[in-house]
Amino acid sequence: MEKEQLINLITEKVVKQLSNVLENKLTSYTKRKIPLGISNHHVHISETDFKVLFGKEAKMTKLRDLSQPGQFVSEQMVTLVGPKGVIEKVRILGPFRKRTQVEISVSDCFKLGIQAPIRDSGDLAGSASITLVGTVGSITLPEGCIIAARHIHMSPEDANYFGVIDGERVNVRGIGNRGVVFLDVLVRVSPNYILEMHLDVDEANAAALKNGDLMEII
């Protein structure tokens, strides 16, 4: 083999190896991104409370599926009533839960005139009171209204990949024109979850983020 051919062959192999390394790094970098889902105000409801609001014979009807398996947006909506204002046409999310939970944003608190605490889902003790109005009735919850804390849904496989466990809190970087780091993001792990980080509308708007943007654990 001539010297020039040998040099060309070596060069070709080196370039190919470097390309493979770069491709692997880019693939790994992409896999480590977490898609963002932005949550507007909504209600998770118990079947008992649903019957009070919409009637004993009423059934929750699906409008569309949500990203998390088994969860959906229902056709039913309620009006939220606080001491200073109301928010109409607030969607109910299914399926039924054991206890009714209303999730709003800081901006919603100003409109309603309440002080909802920032809480993990299900942590309702001592949370804000709020009234829900349906088509045939209304209920006033003595507690149950929160601002949902930022969190990430993961499958066990995702958790193993990222090296985290259920209940752990991590820091996450939002990539965009307003790069920002979200601290103390709760990790929630279940075989029923797919990978997605959830922020409320206020948090996402402040960072100029939108649905589907990619986030990175740091």
Short mmCIF file of C-alpha atoms in Angstrom, two decimals:
data_model
loop_
_atom_site.label_atom_id
_atom_site.label_comp_id
_atom_site.label_asym_id
_atom_site.label_seq_id
_atom_site.Cartn_x
_atom_site.Cartn_y
_atom_site.Cartn_z
CA MET A 1 0.00 0.00 0.00
CA GLU A 2 1.36 3.39 -0.96
CA LYS A 3 2.06 5.96 1.71
CA GLU A 4 -0.65 8.32 0.47
CA GLN A 5 -3.26 5.56 0.53
CA LEU A 6 -2.24 4.57 4.05
CA ILE A 7 -2.56 8.16 5.25
CA ASN A 8 -6.00 8.45 3.64
CA LEU A 9 -7.13 5.18 5.24
CA ILE A 10 -5.94 6.23 8.71
CA THR A 11 -7.54 9.65 8.31
CA GLU A 12 -10.83 8.06 7.27
CA LYS A 13 -10.85 5.77 10.31
CA VAL A 14 -10.00 8.58 12.72
CA VAL A 15 -12.75 10.79 11.31
CA LYS A 16 -15.25 7.94 11.57
CA GLN A 17 -14.31 7.26 15.19
CA LEU A 18 -14.63 10.93 16.10
CA SER A 19 -18.01 11.08 14.39
CA ASN A 20 -19.22 8.07 16.36
CA VAL A 21 -18.06 9.61 19.63
CA LEU A 22 -19.79 12.88 18.80
CA GLU A 23 -22.98 11.09 17.78
CA ASN A 24 -23.01 9.12 21.01
CA LYS A 25 -22.53 12.27 23.07
CA LEU A 26 -25.33 14.05 21.23
CA THR A 27 -27.63 11.07 21.66
CA SER A 28 -26.86 10.91 25.37
CA TYR A 29 -27.38 14.66 25.67
CA THR A 30 -30.76 14.39 23.98
CA LYS A 31 -31.86 11.47 26.16
CA ARG A 32 -31.14 13.48 29.27
CA LYS A 33 -33.70 16.12 28.35
CA ILE A 34 -37.12 16.11 29.97
CA PRO A 35 -40.16 17.43 28.08
CA LEU A 36 -42.16 20.15 29.80
CA GLY A 37 -45.89 20.15 30.43
CA ILE A 38 -47.54 23.38 31.60
CA SER A 39 -50.55 23.14 33.89
CA ASN A 40 -53.35 25.69 33.96
CA HIS A 41 -55.77 25.83 36.90
CA HIS A 42 -57.78 22.62 37.20
CA VAL A 43 -59.65 20.38 39.62
CA HIS A 44 -59.15 16.76 40.68
CA ILE A 45 -62.44 15.65 42.18
CA SER A 46 -63.97 12.92 44.30
CA GLU A 47 -66.98 11.09 42.97
CA THR A 48 -69.08 12.27 45.92
CA ASP A 49 -68.31 15.95 45.27
CA PHE A 50 -68.86 15.44 41.53
CA LYS A 51 -72.39 14.18 42.18
CA VAL A 52 -73.15 17.22 44.32
CA LEU A 53 -71.99 19.58 41.58
CA PHE A 54 -73.51 17.84 38.56
CA GLY A 55 -76.27 15.58 39.87
CA LYS A 56 -76.61 12.06 41.25
CA GLU A 57 -76.88 10.51 37.79
CA ALA A 58 -74.07 12.54 36.23
CA LYS A 59 -71.02 10.77 34.81
CA MET A 60 -67.60 12.21 34.09
CA THR A 61 -67.07 12.26 30.34
CA LYS A 62 -63.69 12.33 28.64
CA LEU A 63 -62.84 15.24 26.35
CA ARG A 64 -59.24 14.25 25.59
CA ASP A 65 -56.39 12.26 27.06
CA LEU A 66 -53.55 13.85 28.98
CA SER A 67 -49.91 12.90 28.49
CA GLN A 68 -49.83 10.75 31.63
CA PRO A 69 -51.44 7.32 30.98
CA GLY A 70 -54.99 6.97 32.29
CA GLN A 71 -55.45 10.66 33.00
CA PHE A 72 -57.75 12.86 30.97
CA VAL A 73 -59.49 16.21 30.62
CA SER A 74 -63.22 15.89 31.20
CA GLU A 75 -65.98 17.81 29.49
CA GLN A 76 -67.25 19.03 32.86
CA MET A 77 -66.13 22.41 34.18
CA VAL A 78 -66.69 24.34 37.39
CA THR A 79 -66.55 27.93 38.57
CA LEU A 80 -64.12 28.69 41.37
CA VAL A 81 -65.36 31.27 43.87
CA GLY A 82 -63.23 33.18 46.35
CA PRO A 83 -63.77 36.18 48.62
CA LYS A 84 -62.77 38.68 45.92
CA GLY A 85 -63.58 37.06 42.60
CA VAL A 86 -64.40 34.05 40.45
CA ILE A 87 -62.69 31.99 37.76
CA GLU A 88 -65.09 30.39 35.32
CA LYS A 89 -64.77 27.33 33.10
CA VAL A 90 -62.14 25.51 35.12
CA ARG A 91 -61.66 21.99 33.80
CA ILE A 92 -62.06 18.85 35.87
CA LEU A 93 -59.40 16.19 35.30
CA GLY A 94 -60.16 12.50 35.57
CA PRO A 95 -60.31 9.88 36.82
CA PHE A 96 -61.99 10.41 40.20
CA ARG A 97 -59.79 10.80 43.25
CA LYS A 98 -60.45 9.97 46.89
CA ARG A 99 -60.34 13.66 47.78
CA THR A 100 -61.04 16.84 45.81
CA GLN A 101 -57.98 18.98 45.08
CA VAL A 102 -58.02 22.36 43.36
CA GLU A 103 -54.78 23.53 41.73
CA ILE A 104 -54.32 27.21 40.89
CA SER A 105 -51.47 29.68 40.31
CA VAL A 106 -50.26 32.68 42.29
CA SER A 107 -52.01 34.96 39.79
CA ASP A 108 -55.26 33.06 40.41
CA CYS A 109 -54.85 33.65 44.15
CA PHE A 110 -54.88 37.41 43.58
CA LYS A 111 -58.01 37.16 41.46
CA LEU A 112 -59.85 34.95 43.92
CA GLY A 113 -58.60 36.68 47.05
CA ILE A 114 -57.20 33.57 48.73
CA GLN A 115 -53.76 32.47 49.90
CA ALA A 116 -53.19 28.97 48.62
CA PRO A 117 -49.93 27.35 49.80
CA ILE A 118 -47.37 25.78 47.49
CA ARG A 119 -47.74 22.06 48.13
CA ASP A 120 -46.97 18.67 46.66
CA SER A 121 -50.05 16.98 45.24
CA GLY A 122 -52.11 15.31 47.98
CA ASP A 123 -50.68 17.44 50.79
CA LEU A 124 -53.88 19.30 51.59
CA ALA A 125 -53.90 19.67 55.38
CA GLY A 126 -54.30 23.33 56.27
CA SER A 127 -54.52 24.42 52.61
CA ALA A 128 -56.88 27.11 51.35
CA SER A 129 -60.65 26.99 51.40
CA ILE A 130 -62.52 27.50 48.13
CA THR A 131 -66.02 27.16 46.69
CA LEU A 132 -66.80 25.15 43.56
CA VAL A 133 -69.96 25.72 41.57
CA GLY A 134 -71.28 23.14 39.10
CA THR A 135 -74.40 22.91 36.98
CA VAL A 136 -76.76 21.79 39.75
CA GLY A 137 -74.98 22.49 43.02
CA SER A 138 -72.00 23.91 44.86
CA ILE A 139 -69.58 22.86 47.58
CA THR A 140 -67.23 24.81 49.81
CA LEU A 141 -64.04 22.97 50.65
CA PRO A 142 -62.68 23.90 54.08
CA GLU A 143 -59.27 22.97 52.65
CA GLY A 144 -58.03 21.53 49.37
CA CYS A 145 -56.85 24.43 47.23
CA ILE A 146 -53.10 24.55 46.54
CA ILE A 147 -50.47 25.89 44.18
CA ALA A 148 -48.91 22.67 42.91
CA ALA A 149 -45.19 22.41 43.55
CA ARG A 150 -43.05 21.84 40.46
CA HIS A 151 -42.39 18.15 39.85
CA ILE A 152 -41.21 15.52 37.38
CA HIS A 153 -43.07 12.33 36.47
CA MET A 154 -40.78 9.36 35.78
CA SER A 155 -41.07 5.65 35.18
CA PRO A 156 -38.78 3.37 37.25
CA GLU A 157 -36.60 2.99 34.13
CA ASP A 158 -36.28 6.78 33.82
CA ALA A 159 -35.41 7.07 37.50
CA ASN A 160 -32.71 4.44 37.13
CA TYR A 161 -31.31 6.29 34.12
CA PHE A 162 -31.14 9.60 35.96
CA GLY A 163 -29.96 7.99 39.21
CA VAL A 164 -32.82 9.33 41.34
CA ILE A 165 -35.53 7.84 43.56
CA ASP A 166 -39.15 8.64 44.28
CA GLY A 167 -39.48 11.66 46.56
CA GLU A 168 -36.02 13.01 45.79
CA ARG A 169 -35.66 16.68 44.86
CA VAL A 170 -33.42 17.84 42.04
CA ASN A 171 -32.44 21.06 40.30
CA VAL A 172 -33.55 21.49 36.70
CA ARG A 173 -32.42 23.95 34.06
CA GLY A 174 -34.87 25.43 31.62
CA ILE A 175 -33.25 26.10 28.26
CA GLY A 176 -34.35 29.13 26.29
CA ASN A 177 -34.07 32.88 25.93
CA ARG A 178 -34.61 33.24 29.66
CA GLY A 179 -32.43 30.44 30.93
CA VAL A 180 -33.40 29.63 34.50
CA VAL A 181 -32.75 26.96 37.12
CA PHE A 182 -35.70 25.52 39.03
CA LEU A 183 -34.65 24.37 42.49
CA ASP A 184 -36.09 21.55 44.61
CA VAL A 185 -38.11 19.86 41.88
CA LEU A 186 -39.90 16.82 43.28
CA VAL A 187 -39.29 13.49 41.53
CA ARG A 188 -42.36 11.25 41.35
CA VAL A 189 -41.75 7.68 40.20
CA SER A 190 -44.40 5.18 39.09
CA PRO A 191 -44.75 2.47 36.43
CA ASN A 192 -47.80 4.45 35.28
CA TYR A 193 -45.84 7.64 34.53
CA ILE A 194 -44.08 8.81 31.40
CA LEU A 195 -41.21 11.28 31.55
CA GLU A 196 -42.46 14.86 31.90
CA MET A 197 -41.83 17.89 34.11
CA HIS A 198 -44.78 19.98 35.24
CA LEU A 199 -44.81 23.72 35.90
CA ASP A 200 -47.78 26.00 36.37
CA VAL A 201 -48.58 28.81 33.96
CA ASP A 202 -46.97 31.54 36.05
CA GLU A 203 -43.63 29.74 36.34
CA ALA A 204 -43.53 28.84 32.66
CA ASN A 205 -44.45 32.35 31.48
CA ALA A 206 -41.80 33.95 33.71
CA ALA A 207 -39.14 31.79 32.04
CA ALA A 208 -40.64 32.13 28.52
CA LEU A 209 -41.15 28.36 28.36
CA LYS A 210 -43.84 26.48 26.45
CA ASN A 211 -45.26 22.98 26.28
CA GLY A 212 -42.76 20.51 24.89
CA ASP A 213 -39.66 22.55 25.71
CA LEU A 214 -36.80 20.42 27.00
CA MET A 215 -35.49 20.60 30.55
CA GLU A 216 -32.25 19.24 31.98
CA ILE A 217 -31.40 17.89 35.45
CA ILE A 218 -28.17 19.50 36.67
#
